[in-house]
Short mmCIF file of C-alpha atoms and ligand atoms in Angstrom, two decimals:
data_model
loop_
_atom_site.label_atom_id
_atom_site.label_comp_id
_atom_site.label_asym_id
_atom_site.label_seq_id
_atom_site.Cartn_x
_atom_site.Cartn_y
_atom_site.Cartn_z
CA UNK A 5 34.48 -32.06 -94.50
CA UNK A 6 32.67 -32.74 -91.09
CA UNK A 7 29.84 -35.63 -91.14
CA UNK A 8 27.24 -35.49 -88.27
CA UNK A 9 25.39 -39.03 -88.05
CA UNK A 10 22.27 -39.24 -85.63
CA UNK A 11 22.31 -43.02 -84.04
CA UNK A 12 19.40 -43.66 -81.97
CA UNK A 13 18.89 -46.50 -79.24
CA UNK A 14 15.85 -48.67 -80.37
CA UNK A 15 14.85 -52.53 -79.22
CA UNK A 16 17.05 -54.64 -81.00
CA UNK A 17 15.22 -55.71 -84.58
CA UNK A 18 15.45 -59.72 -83.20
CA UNK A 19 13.60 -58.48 -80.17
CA UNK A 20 9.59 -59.98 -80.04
CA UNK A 21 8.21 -56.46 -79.02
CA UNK A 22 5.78 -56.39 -76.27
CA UNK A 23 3.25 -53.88 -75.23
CA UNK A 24 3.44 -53.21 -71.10
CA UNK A 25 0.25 -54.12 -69.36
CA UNK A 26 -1.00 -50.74 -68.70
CA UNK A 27 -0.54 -49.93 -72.48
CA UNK A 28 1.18 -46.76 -71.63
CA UNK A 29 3.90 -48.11 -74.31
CA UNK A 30 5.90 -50.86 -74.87
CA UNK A 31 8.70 -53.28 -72.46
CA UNK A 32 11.80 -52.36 -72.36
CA UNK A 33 12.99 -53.58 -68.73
CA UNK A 34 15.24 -55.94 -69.63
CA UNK A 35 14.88 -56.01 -73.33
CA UNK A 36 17.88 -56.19 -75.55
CA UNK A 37 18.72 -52.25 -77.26
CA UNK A 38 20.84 -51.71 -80.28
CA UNK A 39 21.79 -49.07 -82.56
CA UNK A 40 18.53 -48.40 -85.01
CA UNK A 41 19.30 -50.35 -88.39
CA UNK A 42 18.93 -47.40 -90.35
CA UNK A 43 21.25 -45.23 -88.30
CA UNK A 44 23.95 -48.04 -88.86
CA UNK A 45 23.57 -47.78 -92.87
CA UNK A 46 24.21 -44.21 -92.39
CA UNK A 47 27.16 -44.64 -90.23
CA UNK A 48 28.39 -47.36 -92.53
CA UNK A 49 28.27 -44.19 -95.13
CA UNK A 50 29.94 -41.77 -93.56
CA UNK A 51 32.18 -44.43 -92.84
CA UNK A 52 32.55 -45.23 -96.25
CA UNK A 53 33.20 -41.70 -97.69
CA UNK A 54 35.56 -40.65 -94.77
CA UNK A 55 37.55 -43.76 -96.51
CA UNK A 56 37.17 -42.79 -99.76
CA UNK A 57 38.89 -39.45 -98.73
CA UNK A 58 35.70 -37.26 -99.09
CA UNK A 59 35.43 -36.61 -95.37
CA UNK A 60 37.73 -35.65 -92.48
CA UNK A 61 35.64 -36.62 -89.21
CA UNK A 62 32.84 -38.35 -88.46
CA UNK A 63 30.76 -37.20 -85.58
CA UNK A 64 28.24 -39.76 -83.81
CA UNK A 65 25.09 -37.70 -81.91
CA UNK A 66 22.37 -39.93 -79.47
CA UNK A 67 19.80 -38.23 -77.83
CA UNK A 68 18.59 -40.17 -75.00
CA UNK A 69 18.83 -41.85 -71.67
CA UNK A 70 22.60 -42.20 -70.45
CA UNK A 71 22.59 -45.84 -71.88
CA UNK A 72 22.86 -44.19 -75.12
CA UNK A 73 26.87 -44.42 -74.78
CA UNK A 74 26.77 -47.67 -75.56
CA UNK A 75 25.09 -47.03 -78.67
CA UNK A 76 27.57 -43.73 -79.34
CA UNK A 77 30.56 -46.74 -78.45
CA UNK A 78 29.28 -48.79 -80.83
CA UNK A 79 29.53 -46.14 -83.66
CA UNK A 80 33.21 -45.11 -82.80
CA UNK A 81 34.09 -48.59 -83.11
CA UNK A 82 31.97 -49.07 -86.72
CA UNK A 83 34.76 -45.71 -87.53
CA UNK A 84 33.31 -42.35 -86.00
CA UNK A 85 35.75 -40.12 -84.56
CA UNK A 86 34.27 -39.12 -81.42
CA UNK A 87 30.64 -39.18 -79.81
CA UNK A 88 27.92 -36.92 -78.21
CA UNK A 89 25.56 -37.96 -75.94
CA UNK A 90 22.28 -35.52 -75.43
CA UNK A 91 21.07 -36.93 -71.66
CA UNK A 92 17.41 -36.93 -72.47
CA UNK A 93 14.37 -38.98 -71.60
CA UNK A 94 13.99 -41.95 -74.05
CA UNK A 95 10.63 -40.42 -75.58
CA UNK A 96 12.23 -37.55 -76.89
CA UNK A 97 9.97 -36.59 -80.19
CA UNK A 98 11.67 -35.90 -83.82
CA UNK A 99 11.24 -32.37 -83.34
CA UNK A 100 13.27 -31.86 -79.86
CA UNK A 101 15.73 -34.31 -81.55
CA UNK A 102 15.57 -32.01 -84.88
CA UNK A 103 16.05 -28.73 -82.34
CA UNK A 104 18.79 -31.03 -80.53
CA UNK A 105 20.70 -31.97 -83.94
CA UNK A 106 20.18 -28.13 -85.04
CA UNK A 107 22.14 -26.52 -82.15
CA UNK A 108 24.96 -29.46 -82.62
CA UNK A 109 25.02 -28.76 -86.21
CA UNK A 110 25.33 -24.80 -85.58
CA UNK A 111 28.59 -25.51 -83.00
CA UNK A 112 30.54 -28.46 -85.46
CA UNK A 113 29.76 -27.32 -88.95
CA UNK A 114 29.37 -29.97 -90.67
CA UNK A 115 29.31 -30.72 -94.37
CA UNK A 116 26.88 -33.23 -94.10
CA UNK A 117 24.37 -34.58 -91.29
CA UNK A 118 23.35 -38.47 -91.95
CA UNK A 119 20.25 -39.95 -90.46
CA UNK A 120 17.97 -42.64 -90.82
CA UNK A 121 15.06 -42.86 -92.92
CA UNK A 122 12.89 -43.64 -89.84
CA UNK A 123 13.87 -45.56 -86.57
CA UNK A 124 12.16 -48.91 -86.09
CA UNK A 125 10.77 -48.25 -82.54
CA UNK A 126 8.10 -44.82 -83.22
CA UNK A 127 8.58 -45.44 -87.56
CA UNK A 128 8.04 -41.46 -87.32
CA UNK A 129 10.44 -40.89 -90.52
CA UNK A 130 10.19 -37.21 -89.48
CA UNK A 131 13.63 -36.62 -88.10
CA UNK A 132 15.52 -35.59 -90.99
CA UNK A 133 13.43 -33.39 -93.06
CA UNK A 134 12.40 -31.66 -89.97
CA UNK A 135 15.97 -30.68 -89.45
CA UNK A 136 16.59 -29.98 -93.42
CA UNK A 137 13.60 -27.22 -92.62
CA UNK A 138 14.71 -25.92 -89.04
CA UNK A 139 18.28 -25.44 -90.98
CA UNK A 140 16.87 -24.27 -94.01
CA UNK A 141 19.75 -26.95 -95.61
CA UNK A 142 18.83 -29.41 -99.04
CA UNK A 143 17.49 -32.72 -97.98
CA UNK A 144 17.47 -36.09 -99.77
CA UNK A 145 15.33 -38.69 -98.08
CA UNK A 146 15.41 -42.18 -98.58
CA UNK A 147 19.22 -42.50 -99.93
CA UNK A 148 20.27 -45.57 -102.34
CA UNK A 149 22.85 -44.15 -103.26
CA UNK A 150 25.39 -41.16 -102.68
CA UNK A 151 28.25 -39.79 -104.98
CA UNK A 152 30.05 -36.05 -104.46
CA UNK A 153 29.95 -33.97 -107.50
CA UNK A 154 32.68 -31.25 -106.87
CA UNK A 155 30.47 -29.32 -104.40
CA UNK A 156 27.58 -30.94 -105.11
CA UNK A 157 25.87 -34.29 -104.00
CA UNK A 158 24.41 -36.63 -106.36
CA UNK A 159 21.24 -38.01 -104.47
CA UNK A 160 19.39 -41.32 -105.61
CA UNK A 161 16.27 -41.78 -104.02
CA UNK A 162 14.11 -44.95 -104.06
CA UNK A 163 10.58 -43.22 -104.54
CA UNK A 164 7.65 -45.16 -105.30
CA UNK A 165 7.57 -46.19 -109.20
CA UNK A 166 11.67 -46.03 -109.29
CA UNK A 167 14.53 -43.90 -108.63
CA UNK A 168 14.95 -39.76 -108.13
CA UNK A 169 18.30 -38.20 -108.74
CA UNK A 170 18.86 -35.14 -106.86
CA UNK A 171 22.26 -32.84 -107.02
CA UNK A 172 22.04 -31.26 -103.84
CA UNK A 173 24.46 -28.28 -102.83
CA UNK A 174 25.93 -28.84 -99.28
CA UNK A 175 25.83 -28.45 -96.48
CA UNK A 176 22.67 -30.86 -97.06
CA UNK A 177 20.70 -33.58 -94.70
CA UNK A 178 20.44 -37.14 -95.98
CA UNK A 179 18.47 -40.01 -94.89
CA UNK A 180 19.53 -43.78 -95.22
CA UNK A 181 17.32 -46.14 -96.95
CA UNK A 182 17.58 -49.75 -96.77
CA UNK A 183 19.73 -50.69 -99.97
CA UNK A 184 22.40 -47.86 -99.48
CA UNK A 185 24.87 -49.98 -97.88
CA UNK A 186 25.34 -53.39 -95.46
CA UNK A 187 26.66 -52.23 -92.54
CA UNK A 188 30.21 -53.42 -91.14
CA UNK A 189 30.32 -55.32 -87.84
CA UNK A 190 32.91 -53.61 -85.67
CA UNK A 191 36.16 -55.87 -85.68
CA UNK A 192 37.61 -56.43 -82.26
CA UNK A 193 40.32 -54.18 -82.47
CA UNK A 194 38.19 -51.35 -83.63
CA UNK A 195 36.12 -52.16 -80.36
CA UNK A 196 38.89 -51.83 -78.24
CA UNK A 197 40.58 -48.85 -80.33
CA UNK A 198 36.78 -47.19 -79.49
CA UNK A 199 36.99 -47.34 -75.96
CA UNK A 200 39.98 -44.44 -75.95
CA UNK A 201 37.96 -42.35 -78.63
CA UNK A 202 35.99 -39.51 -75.96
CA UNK A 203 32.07 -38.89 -76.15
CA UNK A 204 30.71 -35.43 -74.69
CA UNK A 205 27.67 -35.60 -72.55
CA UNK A 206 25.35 -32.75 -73.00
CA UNK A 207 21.85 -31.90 -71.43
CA UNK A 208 19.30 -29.91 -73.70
CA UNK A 209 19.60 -27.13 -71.68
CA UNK A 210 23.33 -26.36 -72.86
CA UNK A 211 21.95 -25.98 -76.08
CA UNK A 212 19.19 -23.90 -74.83
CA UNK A 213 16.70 -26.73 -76.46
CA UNK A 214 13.51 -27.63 -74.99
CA UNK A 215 12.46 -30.80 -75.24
CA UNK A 216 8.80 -30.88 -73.84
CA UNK A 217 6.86 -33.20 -75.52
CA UNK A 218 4.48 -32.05 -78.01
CA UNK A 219 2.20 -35.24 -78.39
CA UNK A 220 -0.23 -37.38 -75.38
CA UNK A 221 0.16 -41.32 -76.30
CA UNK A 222 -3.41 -42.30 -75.68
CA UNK A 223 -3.10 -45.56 -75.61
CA UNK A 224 -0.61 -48.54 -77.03
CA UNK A 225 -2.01 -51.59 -77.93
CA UNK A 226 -1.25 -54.98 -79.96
CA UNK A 227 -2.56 -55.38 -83.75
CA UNK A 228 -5.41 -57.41 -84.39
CA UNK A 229 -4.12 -61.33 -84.81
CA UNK A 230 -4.42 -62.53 -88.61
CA UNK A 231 -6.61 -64.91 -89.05
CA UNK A 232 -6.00 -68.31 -90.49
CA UNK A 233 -6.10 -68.14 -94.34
CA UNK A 234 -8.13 -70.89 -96.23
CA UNK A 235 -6.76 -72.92 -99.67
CA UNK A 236 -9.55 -72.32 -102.37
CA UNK A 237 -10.19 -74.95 -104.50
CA UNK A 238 -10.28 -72.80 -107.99
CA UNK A 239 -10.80 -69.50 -109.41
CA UNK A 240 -14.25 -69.71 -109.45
CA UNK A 241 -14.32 -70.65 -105.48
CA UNK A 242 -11.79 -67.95 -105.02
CA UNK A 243 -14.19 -64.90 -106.92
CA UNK A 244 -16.88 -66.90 -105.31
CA UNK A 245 -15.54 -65.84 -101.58
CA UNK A 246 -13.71 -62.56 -102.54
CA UNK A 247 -17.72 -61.25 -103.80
CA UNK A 248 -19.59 -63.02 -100.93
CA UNK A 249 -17.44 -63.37 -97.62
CA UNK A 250 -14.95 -60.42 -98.18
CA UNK A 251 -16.74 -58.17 -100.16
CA UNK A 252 -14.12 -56.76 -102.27
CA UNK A 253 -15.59 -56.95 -105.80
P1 LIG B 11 12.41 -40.93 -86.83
O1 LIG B 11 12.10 -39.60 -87.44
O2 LIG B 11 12.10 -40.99 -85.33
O3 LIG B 11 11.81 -42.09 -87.58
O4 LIG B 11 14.00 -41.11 -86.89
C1 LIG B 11 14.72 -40.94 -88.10
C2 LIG B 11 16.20 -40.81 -87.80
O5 LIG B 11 16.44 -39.67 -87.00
C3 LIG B 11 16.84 -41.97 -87.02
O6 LIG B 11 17.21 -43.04 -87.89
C4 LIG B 11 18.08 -41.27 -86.45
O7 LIG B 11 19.10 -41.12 -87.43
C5 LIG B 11 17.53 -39.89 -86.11
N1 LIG B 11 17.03 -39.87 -84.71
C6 LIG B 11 15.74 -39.92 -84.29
N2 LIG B 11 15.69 -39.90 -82.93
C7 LIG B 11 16.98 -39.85 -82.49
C8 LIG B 11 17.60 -39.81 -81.20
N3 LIG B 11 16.88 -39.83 -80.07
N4 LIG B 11 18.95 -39.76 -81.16
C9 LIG B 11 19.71 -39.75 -82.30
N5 LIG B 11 19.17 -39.78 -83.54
C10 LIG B 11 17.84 -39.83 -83.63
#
């Protein structure tokens, strides 16, 4: 079996973000990128089942400006087999990405397409089940866990209040979730092994994809600062403000 994983090119997670001046959208001249941590649990996955003999390739897919072969290079040398690189402009929406990953997923065939719940730069979390629907394929979101049955894989999902088991038949989309996995760093060797391991660059337009946007951004701007918090002296002082100053009871 095939495994498609979509790795997307966010601001590294150390990164202070910063909104630009014009608040048009945020810095990222000269800001440190990385692969989105969510894309690297479900690379770590695929990773993981490939070894455990229950896939045969791993495919890495980016969608994005051309700097998105580093983040492609940094899959093959976590274990994918080979990249592709969608040229694209780095706002490219979940459903052009969705379209993008539909028309890859119609030439490769794969068993299985791994995402990310959500990537850390837009939090859309909109990727994967808009895929699931464009392919008309099962979908289990928010992955803890993942375990083929025969034909069938065993889904548990970290839903609010506990965990959801779903069998789903394959070819299925799954999304990553934070306690799936810890992701490998890529050994040395593996780095240098991923530098002879070829990536395919690709324009929307080969796939016949159009990638318009479909949303305006407004405006971007900075959350309100929190305010200092005060130490109340007992419960009475603490009911005392939370009825007169806050106004929550
Ligand atoms: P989102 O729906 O934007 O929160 O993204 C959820 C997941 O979809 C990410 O973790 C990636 O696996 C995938 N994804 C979103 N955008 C891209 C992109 N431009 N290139 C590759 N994968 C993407």
């Amino acid at each position: 079996m095939k495994i498609l994983v979509a790795v997307k090119r966010v601001i590294d997670a150390n990164v202070k973000v910063r909104v630009k001046a014009d608040q048009t959208g945020v810095e990222t001249a000269n800001v440190k990128m990385a692969m989105n941590p969510f894309c690297e649990i479900a690379l770590e996955e695929a990773v993981r089942l490939k070894e455990a003999g229950s896939a045969r390739e791993i495919v890495a897919v980016s969608a994005g400006p051309a700097a998105c072969q580093e983040t492609v290079r940094t899959a093959l040398a976590m274990g994918a087999d080979r990249g592709i690189v969608v040229e694209a402009p780095a706002e490219i929406e979940p459903l052009a990405v969705a379209k993008l990953l539909k028309a890859i997923a119609a030439r490769e065939t794969p068993g299985l397409i791994l995402l990310g719940k959500q990537a850390v730069d837009d939090d859309c979390n909109q990727t994967g089940q808009m895929l699931a629907a464009l392919l008309g394929w099962a979908q289990g979101t928010f992955a803890s866990k993942l375990v083929f049955e025969g034909d069938k894989l065993r889904v548990t999902r970290e839903v609010d209040g506990g965990l959801e088991i779903l069998l789903l038949k394959l070819p299925a989309v799954v999304t990553a979730d934070l306690r799936l996995n810890t992701p490998r760093y890529a050994s040395l060797p593996n780095i240098m092994k991923a530098k002879k391991k070829p990536i395919e660059t690709m324009k929307p337009g080969d796939f016949g994809v159009d990638i318009a946007p479909r949303l305006e951004i407004l405006k971007v701007a900075e959350p309100p600062k929190r305010k200092t918090g005060v130490r109340v002296a007992d419960v009475a002082d603490l009911i005392g403000r939370l009825r007169n100053e806050a106004k929550v009871i």
